[in-house]
Amino acid sequence: MRELQASYEKIKEFNTLILSISSKPQVTAKRLVELFKLDYPVLSDVDTQIIQQYGVLNAAGDNAIISIFIIDTQGIIRWKQMPEDTIPGEQIIQELQKVEIQ
């Protein structure tokens, strides 16, 4: 989350939105926004419907796997990554540059 926040201004230059999805309750999602001083929203998906639709529910079925998706304006997934650790903001910017060219 901190990594995305650090790259947020550059990512916005691509006419792009960041939306974080958490399986935690809304009150917890709000705390995350406050704790990390995020400029982007954190959606609470307690019943994991959205998380399941994107195929990123963990094996225990109780949490999302940390993932990044670049989805174009038509709703087509152009790039995704499901890393074990944090996602470098610079890598997201590089992928956005590739998508913009297409």
XYZ file of C-alpha atoms in Angstrom, residues 15-59:
45
model
C -5.724 8.535 -16.449
C -5.790 5.564 -14.092
C -7.550 4.854 -10.831
C -6.212 2.762 -7.994
C -8.751 0.776 -6.047
C -7.643 -1.532 -3.280
C -9.968 -4.389 -2.315
C -9.824 -5.942 1.133
C -11.732 -8.845 2.655
C -11.742 -6.984 5.949
C -14.773 -5.039 7.292
C -15.319 -1.446 6.163
C -14.103 -0.041 9.483
C -10.781 -1.862 8.988
C -10.518 -0.663 5.394
C -11.071 2.906 6.601
C -8.322 2.460 9.190
C -5.930 1.282 6.480
C -6.617 4.457 4.484
C -5.919 6.561 7.572
C -2.903 4.545 8.744
C -1.116 4.588 5.397
C -2.431 8.068 4.457
C -3.793 6.701 1.189
C -5.166 8.964 -1.512
C -7.013 6.056 -3.112
C -10.003 4.102 -1.768
C -9.991 0.689 -0.105
C -13.137 -1.294 -0.881
C -14.407 -3.725 1.732
C -15.385 -7.095 0.193
C -16.239 -9.056 3.337
C -18.173 -11.755 1.468
C -15.231 -12.020 -1.007
C -17.490 -11.952 -4.104
C -15.235 -9.587 -6.051
C -12.089 -11.288 -4.782
C -13.417 -14.651 -6.011
C -14.430 -13.219 -9.400
C -10.844 -12.139 -9.979
C -9.522 -15.523 -8.817
C -7.389 -14.134 -6.010
C -8.953 -15.754 -2.939
C -6.339 -17.519 -0.831
C -6.431 -21.284 -0.222
